Each structure stands twice: as C-alpha cells, then as structure tokens.
Tab-separated table of C-alpha atoms and ligand atoms in Angstrom:
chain	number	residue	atom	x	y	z
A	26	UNK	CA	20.451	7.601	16.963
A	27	UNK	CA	16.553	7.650	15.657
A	28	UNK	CA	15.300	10.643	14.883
A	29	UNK	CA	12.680	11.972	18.071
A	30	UNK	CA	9.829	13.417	15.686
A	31	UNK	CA	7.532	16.570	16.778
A	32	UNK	CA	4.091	15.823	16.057
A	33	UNK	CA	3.030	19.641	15.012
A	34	UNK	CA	6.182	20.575	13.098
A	35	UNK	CA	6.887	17.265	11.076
A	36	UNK	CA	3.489	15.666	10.587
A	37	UNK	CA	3.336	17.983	7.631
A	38	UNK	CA	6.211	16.055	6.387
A	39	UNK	CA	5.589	12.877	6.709
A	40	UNK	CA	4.284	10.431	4.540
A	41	UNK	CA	2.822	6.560	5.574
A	42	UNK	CA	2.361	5.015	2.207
A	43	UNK	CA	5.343	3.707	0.148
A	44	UNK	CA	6.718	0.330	-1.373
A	45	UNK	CA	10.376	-1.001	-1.544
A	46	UNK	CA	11.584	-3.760	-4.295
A	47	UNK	CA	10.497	-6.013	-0.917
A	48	UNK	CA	6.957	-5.608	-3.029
A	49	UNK	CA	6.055	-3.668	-6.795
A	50	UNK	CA	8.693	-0.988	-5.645
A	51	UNK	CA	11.743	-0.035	-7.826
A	52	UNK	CA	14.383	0.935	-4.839
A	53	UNK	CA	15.554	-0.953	-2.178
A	54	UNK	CA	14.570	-0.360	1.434
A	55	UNK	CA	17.683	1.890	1.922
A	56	UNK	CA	17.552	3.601	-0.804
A	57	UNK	CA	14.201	4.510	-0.186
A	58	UNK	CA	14.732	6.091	2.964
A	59	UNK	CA	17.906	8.007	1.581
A	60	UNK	CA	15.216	9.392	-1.272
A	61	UNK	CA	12.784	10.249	1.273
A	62	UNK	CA	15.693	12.266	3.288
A	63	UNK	CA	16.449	13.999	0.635
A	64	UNK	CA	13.213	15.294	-0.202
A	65	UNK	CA	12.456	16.549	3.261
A	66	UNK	CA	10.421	13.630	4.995
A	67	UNK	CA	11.214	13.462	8.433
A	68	UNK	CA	8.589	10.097	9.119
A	69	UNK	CA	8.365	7.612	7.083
A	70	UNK	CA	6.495	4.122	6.800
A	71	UNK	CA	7.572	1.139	4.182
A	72	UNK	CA	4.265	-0.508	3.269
A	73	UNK	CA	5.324	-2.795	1.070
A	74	UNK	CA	2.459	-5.235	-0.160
A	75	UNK	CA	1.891	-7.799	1.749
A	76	UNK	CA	5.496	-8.106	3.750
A	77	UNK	CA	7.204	-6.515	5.906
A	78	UNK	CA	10.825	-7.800	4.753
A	79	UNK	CA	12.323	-4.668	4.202
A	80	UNK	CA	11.211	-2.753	7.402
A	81	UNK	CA	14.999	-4.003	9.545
A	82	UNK	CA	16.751	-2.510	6.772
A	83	UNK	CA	14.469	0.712	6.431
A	84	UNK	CA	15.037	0.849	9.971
A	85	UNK	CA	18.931	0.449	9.893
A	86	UNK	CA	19.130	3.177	7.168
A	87	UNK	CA	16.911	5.641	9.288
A	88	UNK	CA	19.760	5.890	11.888
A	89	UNK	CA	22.031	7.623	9.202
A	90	UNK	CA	19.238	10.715	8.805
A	91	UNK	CA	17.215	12.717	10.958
A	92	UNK	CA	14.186	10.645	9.705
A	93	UNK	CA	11.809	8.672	11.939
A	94	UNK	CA	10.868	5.143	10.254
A	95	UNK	CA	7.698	3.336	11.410
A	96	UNK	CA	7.330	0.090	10.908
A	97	UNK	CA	4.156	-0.321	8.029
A	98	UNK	CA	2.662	-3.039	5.423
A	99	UNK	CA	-0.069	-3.020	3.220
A	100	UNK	CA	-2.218	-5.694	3.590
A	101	UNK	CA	-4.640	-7.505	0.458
A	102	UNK	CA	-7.814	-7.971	2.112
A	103	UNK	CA	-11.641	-8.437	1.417
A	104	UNK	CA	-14.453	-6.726	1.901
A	105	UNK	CA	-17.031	-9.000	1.054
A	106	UNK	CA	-16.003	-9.921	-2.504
A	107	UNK	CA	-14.002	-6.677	-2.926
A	108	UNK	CA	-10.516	-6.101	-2.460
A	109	UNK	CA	-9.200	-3.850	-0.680
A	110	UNK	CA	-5.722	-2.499	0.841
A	111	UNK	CA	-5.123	-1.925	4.499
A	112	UNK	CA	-2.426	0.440	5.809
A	113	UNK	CA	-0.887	-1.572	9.213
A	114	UNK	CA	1.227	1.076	10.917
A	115	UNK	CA	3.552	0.891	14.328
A	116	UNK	CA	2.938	-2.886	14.739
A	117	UNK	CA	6.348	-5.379	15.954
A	118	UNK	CA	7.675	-6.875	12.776
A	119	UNK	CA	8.338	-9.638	14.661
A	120	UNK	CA	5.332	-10.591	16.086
A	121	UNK	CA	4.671	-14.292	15.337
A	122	UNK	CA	1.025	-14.069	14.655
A	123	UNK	CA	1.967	-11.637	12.081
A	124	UNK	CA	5.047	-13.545	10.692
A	125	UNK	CA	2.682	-16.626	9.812
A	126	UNK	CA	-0.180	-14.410	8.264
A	127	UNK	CA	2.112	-12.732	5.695
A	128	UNK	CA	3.681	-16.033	5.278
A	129	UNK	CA	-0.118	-17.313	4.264
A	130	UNK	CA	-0.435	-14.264	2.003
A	131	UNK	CA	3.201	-15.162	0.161
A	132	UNK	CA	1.273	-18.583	-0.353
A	133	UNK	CA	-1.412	-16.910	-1.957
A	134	UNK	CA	0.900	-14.824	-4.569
A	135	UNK	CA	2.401	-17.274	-5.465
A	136	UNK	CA	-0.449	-19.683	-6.055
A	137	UNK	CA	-2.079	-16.456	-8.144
A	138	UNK	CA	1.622	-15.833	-9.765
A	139	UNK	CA	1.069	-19.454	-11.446
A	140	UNK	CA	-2.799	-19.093	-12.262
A	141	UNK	CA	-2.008	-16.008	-13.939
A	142	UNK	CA	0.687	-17.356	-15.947
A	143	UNK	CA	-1.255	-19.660	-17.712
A	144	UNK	CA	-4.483	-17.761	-17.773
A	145	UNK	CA	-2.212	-14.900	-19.929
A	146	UNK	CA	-0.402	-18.171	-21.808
A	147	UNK	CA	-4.500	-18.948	-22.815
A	148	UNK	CA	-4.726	-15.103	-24.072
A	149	UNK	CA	-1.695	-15.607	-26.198
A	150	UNK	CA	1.014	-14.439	-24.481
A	151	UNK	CA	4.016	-16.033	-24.029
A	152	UNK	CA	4.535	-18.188	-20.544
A	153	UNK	CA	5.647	-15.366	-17.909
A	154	UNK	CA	6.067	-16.985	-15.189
A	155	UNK	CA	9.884	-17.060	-14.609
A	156	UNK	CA	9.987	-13.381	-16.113
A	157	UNK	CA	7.722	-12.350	-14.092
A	158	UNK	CA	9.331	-14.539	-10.877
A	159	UNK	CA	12.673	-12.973	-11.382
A	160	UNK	CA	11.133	-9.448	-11.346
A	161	UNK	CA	9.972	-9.816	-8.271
A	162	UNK	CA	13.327	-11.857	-6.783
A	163	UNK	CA	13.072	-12.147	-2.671
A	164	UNK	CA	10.233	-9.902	-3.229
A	165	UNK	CA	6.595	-10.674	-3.063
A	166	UNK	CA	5.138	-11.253	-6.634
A	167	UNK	CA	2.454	-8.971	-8.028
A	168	UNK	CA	0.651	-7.799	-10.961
A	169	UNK	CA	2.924	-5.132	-11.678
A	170	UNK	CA	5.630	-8.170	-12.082
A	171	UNK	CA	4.047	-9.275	-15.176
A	172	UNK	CA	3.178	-5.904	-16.555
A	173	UNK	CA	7.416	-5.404	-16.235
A	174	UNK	CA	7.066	-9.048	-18.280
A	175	UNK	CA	4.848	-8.282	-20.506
A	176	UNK	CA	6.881	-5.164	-21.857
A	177	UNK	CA	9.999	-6.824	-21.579
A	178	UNK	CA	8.280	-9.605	-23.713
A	179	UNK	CA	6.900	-6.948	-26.135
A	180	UNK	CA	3.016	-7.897	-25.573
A	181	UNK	CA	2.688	-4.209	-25.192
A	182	UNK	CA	4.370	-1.618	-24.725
A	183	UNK	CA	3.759	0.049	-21.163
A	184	UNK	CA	2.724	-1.338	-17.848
A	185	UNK	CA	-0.472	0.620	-17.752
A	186	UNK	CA	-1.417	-0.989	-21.551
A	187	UNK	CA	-1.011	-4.286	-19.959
A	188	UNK	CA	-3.006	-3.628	-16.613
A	189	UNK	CA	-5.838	-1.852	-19.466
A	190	UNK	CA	-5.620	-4.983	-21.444
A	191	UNK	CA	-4.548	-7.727	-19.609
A	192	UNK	CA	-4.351	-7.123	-15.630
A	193	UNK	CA	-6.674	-5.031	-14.235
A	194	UNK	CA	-10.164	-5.220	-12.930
A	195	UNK	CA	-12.023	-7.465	-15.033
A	196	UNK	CA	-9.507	-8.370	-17.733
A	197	UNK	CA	-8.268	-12.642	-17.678
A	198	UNK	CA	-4.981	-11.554	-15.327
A	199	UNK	CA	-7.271	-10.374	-12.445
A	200	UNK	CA	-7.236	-13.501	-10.582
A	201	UNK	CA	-9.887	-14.213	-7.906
A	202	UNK	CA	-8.286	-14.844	-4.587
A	203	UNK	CA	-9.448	-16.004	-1.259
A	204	UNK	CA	-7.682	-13.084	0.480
A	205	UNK	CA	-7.945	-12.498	4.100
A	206	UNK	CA	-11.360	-11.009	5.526
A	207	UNK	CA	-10.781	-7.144	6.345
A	208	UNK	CA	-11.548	-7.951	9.930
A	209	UNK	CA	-8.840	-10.794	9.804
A	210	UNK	CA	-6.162	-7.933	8.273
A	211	UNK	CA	-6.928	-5.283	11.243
A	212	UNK	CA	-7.348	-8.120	14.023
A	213	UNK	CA	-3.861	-9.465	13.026
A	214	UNK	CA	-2.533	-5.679	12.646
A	215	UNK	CA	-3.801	-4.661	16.458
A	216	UNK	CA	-2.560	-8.008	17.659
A	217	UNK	CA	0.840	-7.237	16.869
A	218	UNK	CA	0.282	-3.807	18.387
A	219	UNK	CA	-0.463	-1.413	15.332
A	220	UNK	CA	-2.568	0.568	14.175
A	221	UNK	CA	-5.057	-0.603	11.123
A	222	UNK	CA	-6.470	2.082	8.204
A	223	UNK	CA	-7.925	1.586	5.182
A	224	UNK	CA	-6.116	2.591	1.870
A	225	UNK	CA	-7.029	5.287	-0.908
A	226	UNK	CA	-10.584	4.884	-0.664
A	227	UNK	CA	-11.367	6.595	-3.823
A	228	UNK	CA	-9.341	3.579	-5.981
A	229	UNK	CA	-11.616	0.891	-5.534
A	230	UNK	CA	-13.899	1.683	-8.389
A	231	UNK	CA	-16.655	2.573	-5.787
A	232	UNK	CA	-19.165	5.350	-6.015
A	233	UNK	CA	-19.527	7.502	-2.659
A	234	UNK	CA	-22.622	5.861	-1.667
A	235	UNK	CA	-20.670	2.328	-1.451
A	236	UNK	CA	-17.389	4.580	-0.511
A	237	UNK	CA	-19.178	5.858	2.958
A	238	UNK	CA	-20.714	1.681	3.456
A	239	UNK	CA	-17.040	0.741	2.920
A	240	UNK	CA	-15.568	3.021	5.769
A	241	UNK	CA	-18.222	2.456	8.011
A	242	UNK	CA	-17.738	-1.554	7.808
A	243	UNK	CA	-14.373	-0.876	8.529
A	244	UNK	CA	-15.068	1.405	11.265
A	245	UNK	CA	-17.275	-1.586	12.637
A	246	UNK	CA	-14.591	-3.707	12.060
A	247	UNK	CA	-12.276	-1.763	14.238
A	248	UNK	CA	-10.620	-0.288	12.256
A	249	UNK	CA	-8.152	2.890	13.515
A	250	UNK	CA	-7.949	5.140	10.580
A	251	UNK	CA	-8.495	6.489	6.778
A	252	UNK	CA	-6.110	8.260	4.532
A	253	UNK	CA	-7.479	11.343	3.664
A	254	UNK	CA	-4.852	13.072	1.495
A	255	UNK	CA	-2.762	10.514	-1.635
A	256	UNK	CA	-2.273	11.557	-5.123
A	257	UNK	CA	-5.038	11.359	-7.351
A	258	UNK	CA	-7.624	12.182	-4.784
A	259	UNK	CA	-9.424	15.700	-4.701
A	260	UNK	CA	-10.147	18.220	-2.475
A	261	UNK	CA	-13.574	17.553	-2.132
A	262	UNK	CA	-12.968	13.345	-2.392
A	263	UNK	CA	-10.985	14.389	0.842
A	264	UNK	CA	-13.658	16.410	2.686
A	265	UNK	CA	-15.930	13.334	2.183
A	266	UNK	CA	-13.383	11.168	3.523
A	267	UNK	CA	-12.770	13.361	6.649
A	268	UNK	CA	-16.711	13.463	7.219
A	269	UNK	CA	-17.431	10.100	6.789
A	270	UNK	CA	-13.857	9.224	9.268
A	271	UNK	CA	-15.021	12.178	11.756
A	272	UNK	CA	-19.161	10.654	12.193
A	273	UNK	CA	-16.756	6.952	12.616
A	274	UNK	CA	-14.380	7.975	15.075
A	275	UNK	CA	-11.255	6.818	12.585
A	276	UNK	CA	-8.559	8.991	12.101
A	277	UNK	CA	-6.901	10.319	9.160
A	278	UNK	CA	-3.193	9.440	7.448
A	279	UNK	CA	-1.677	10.344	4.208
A	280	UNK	CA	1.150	9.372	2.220
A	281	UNK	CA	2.379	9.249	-1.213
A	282	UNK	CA	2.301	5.547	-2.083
A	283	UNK	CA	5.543	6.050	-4.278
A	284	UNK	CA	6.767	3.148	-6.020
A	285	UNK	CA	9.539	4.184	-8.374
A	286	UNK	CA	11.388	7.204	-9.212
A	287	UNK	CA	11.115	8.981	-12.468
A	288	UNK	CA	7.146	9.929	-12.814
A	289	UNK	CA	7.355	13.665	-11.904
A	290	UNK	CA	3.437	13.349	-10.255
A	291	UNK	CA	4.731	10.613	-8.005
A	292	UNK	CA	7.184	11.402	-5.419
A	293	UNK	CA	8.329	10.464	-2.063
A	294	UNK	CA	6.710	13.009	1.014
A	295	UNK	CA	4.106	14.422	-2.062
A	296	UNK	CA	0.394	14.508	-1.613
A	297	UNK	CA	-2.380	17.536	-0.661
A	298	UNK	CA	-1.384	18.445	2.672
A	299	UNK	CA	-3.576	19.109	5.603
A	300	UNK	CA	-3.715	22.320	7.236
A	301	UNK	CA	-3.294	21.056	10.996
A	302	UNK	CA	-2.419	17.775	13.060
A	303	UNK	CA	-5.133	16.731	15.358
A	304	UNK	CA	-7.210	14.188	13.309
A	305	UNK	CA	-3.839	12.581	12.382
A	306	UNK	CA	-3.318	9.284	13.003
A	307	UNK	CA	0.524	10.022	14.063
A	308	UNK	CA	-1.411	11.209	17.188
A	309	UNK	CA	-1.870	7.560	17.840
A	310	UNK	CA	1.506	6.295	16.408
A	311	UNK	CA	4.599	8.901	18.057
B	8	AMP	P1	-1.398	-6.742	-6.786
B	8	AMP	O1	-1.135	-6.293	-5.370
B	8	AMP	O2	-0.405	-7.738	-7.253
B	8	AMP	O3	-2.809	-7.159	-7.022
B	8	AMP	O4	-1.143	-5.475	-7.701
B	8	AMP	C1	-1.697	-4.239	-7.371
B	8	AMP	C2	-0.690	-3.152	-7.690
B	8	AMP	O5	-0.653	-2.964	-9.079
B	8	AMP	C3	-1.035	-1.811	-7.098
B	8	AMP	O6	-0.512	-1.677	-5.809
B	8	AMP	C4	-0.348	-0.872	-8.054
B	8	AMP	O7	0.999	-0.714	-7.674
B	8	AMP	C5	-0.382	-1.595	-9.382
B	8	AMP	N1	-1.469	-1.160	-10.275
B	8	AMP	C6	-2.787	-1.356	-10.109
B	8	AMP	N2	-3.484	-0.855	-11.148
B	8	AMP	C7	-2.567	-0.344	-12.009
B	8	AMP	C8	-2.639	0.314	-13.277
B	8	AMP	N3	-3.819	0.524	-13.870
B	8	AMP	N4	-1.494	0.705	-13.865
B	8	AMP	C9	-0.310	0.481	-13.267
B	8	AMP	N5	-0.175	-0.135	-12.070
B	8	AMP	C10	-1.283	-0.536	-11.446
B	9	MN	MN1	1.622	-1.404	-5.627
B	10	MN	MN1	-2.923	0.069	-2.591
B	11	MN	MN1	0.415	1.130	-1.986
C-alpha cells in the first residue's frame, strides 16, 4: 500500500533531491529509500542524473514503509553556454518522449566518458576509462566515476583533490558538451506530465546579479519551480531565492541531494527547513 502523504504535516519531511548508484550515488535504489525511512522522510524523490532507472525499484521499496516516492531525475542542461541541473518531479517514467531523451543524454556520457579518458591520459594519468566504466556499472557515467578512479589509481588522494585538480570547472576533465537547451529539459519534463525546477542555484559559480537572470530565463522558459532550502546554501542565499521565485511565479522545493552515506553534513531528509507549506512545490505534485 503507498503511503497517502498530508501536505501540512509531512512537507516538512520530505526531501526531492537525491541520487541512487543508478547515477554518482553510493546505495542502491532500495536501499535508499530504507535510509530515508529510517531517518524520518515520509516523501521522497530519486533524482538520479540523467536517468530515471532506478525510480520502479524506489517505487517497489516504498510499499514496505509509510513513505511516499515520487518519481524525479535530474536533468544536465544549458543555459546558454552554462550548465545547469534541472529537478523533473511527478513525470511517467515511462513516457516515450522521455525514454528517448535520457537515452540521448546516456549517448552523451558516454561520448564525454571517452573524451575525458584521454584528455586525463594527456595530463599524465593513467587510462581510466574501464575504471572509471566499472564504477559506474548499469549506471550512468559521471565525473565523480573518475574521481573514485583516480583515488583508486593513486593520482590523488580524495575525490574533491581530483575535481580541484583535474575535474572541475575549468581544469582538462571538464569536458564541453552539447547538452540539451534548458527549455528542451523542462519541455520534455511537462510533456511527460511533471513538474520542471531548477537545481541549487547558488552552485553554479554565479554572482546574484546573473543568479536572479538565471531564474528569470527559466521562469520564461516555463519553468515550475526553484529549490530554496539544500545544504550549503544560507539563510539569506534562500530569501533571495524565494524573492526572485515569488516576483516569477515559480515555486519552491528542497531536498538534500545525498549521495552516499558516511559525511555527517550530508544526510538523507537534511537541509534548512521552511517554516510553512504554501510556496511548496508539493502543492503542485500530491
Ligand atoms: P557530472 O554530472 O558527471 O558532470 O558530475 C557532476 C557531479 O559531480 C555533481 O552532481 C556532484 O555529485 C559531483 N561534484 C561536482 N563538483 C564536485 C566537487 N568539487 N567535489 C566532489 N564532487 C563534485
Ligand atoms: Mn551528483
Ligand atoms: Mn546538481
Ligand atoms: Mn544532485
């Protein structure tokens, strides 16, 4: 039996932001949703990067607790020549139209997988590749892949060394990719009947200025809704957020984007919670 949610008792714990091994996650899509039971989340999305493999199983596993699961991905898109993520939320995971545009977006991993292979391989490092393929398994195939690689392969000696030396913005691993358009991501998220917001706006590098151009080209773009509230971002980061959201008509989400267990500042159903429900974009989605 799924859990029937109450939108002004259990918004406060929910949380629409988390990845499975389906992407850079470390559990599986059952396990996940066992972890989030257990620490109190009663509605949870998987939004793994760029698939939505793991959301039958998520599903499956939701039956066994009194935990609501809602279908999610988070989608690699561009805005202009910027990436940026996109929360899809309450769409059918078997919509066709969606089916073949993550299938384009595997294609694209994997064509980057190889490019950044042999970009590293011209840096000095050993060839990854098939480290950094295995990581990943059914999976789709990320940056974090090759940071697991790179330690494993003794380049350095944590993941964030290798994304500050090798694999973050700027540095030989960040591969340029033709990603989506942003109004591709949410047209392809509404067409398969969900709901389209725009990820941790504070973690693209951008100051507020470009921050409040961002949201309002994805307001434009019709887009549905913001996060607000996601570790790292502050209280007054958030009120700038819910301004900018409130003068665009988006409303707001939050979640913990958790990817593995044992980092005591990352945890499933923990982020700054907001004091009430009606800007919430569960309003839209229960
Ligand atoms: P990708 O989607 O393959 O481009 O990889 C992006 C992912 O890498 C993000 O979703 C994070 O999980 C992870 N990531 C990005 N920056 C860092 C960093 N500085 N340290 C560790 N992980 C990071
Ligand atoms: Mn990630
Ligand atoms: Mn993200
Ligand atoms: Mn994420």
């Amino acid at each position: 039996m799924s859990y029937k949610p109450n939108l002004a008792e259990d918004f406060a714990f929910s949380d629409l932001h988390c990845h499975s091994y389906c992407s850079d996650g470390e559990l599986s899509p059952r396990e996940l949703v066992a972890r989030a039971a257990d620490k109190g989340v009663r509605i949870l999305a998987l939004t793994d990067h760029d698939t939505v493999d793991g959301v039958a199983e998520a599903r499956a596993a939701s039956d066994d607790y009194a935990l609501k699961l809602i279908p999610g991905v988070e989608l690699t898109a561009l805005w202009g020549k910027r990436v940026v993520h996109i929360v899809g939320l309450g769409f059918d995971p078997d919509n066709p139209g969606l089916q073949v545009y993550l299938q384009d977006l595997k294609k694209l991993r994997d064509q980057r997988a190889e490019l950044i292979a042999a970009r590293l391989v011209k840096k000095g490092c050993p060839d990854l590749l098939e480290k950094a393929k295995a990581l990943a398994g059914e999976g789709q195939i990320g940056r974090p892949h090759f940071a697991q690689a790179m330690v494993a392969a003794r380049v350095v000696d944590s993941p964030a060394k290798a994304f500050s030396l090798y694999l973050g913005a700027g540095k030989p691993g960040d591969i340029k990719v033709d990603w989506p358009d942003m109004v591709a991501a949410i047209t392809c998220l509404h067409q398969a009947g969900g709901c389209a917001v725009l990820a941790h706006p504070t973690k693209y590098k951008l100051t507020f200025t470009k921050i409040r151009e961002m949201i309002a080209a994805f307001a434009e773009s019709g887009g549905d809704g913001i996060e607000a509230r996601y570790p790292g971002v502050d209280p007054g980061q958030t009120r700038q957020i819910e301004i900018a959201a409130q003068r665009h008509g988006l409303l707001l989400s939050a979640g913990s984007d958790f990817h593995c267990t044992g980092f005591s500042w990352s945890e499933l159903g923990k982020y700054p919670k907001a004091p009430d429900s009606e800007m919430h974009i569960l309003n839209q989605l229960l």
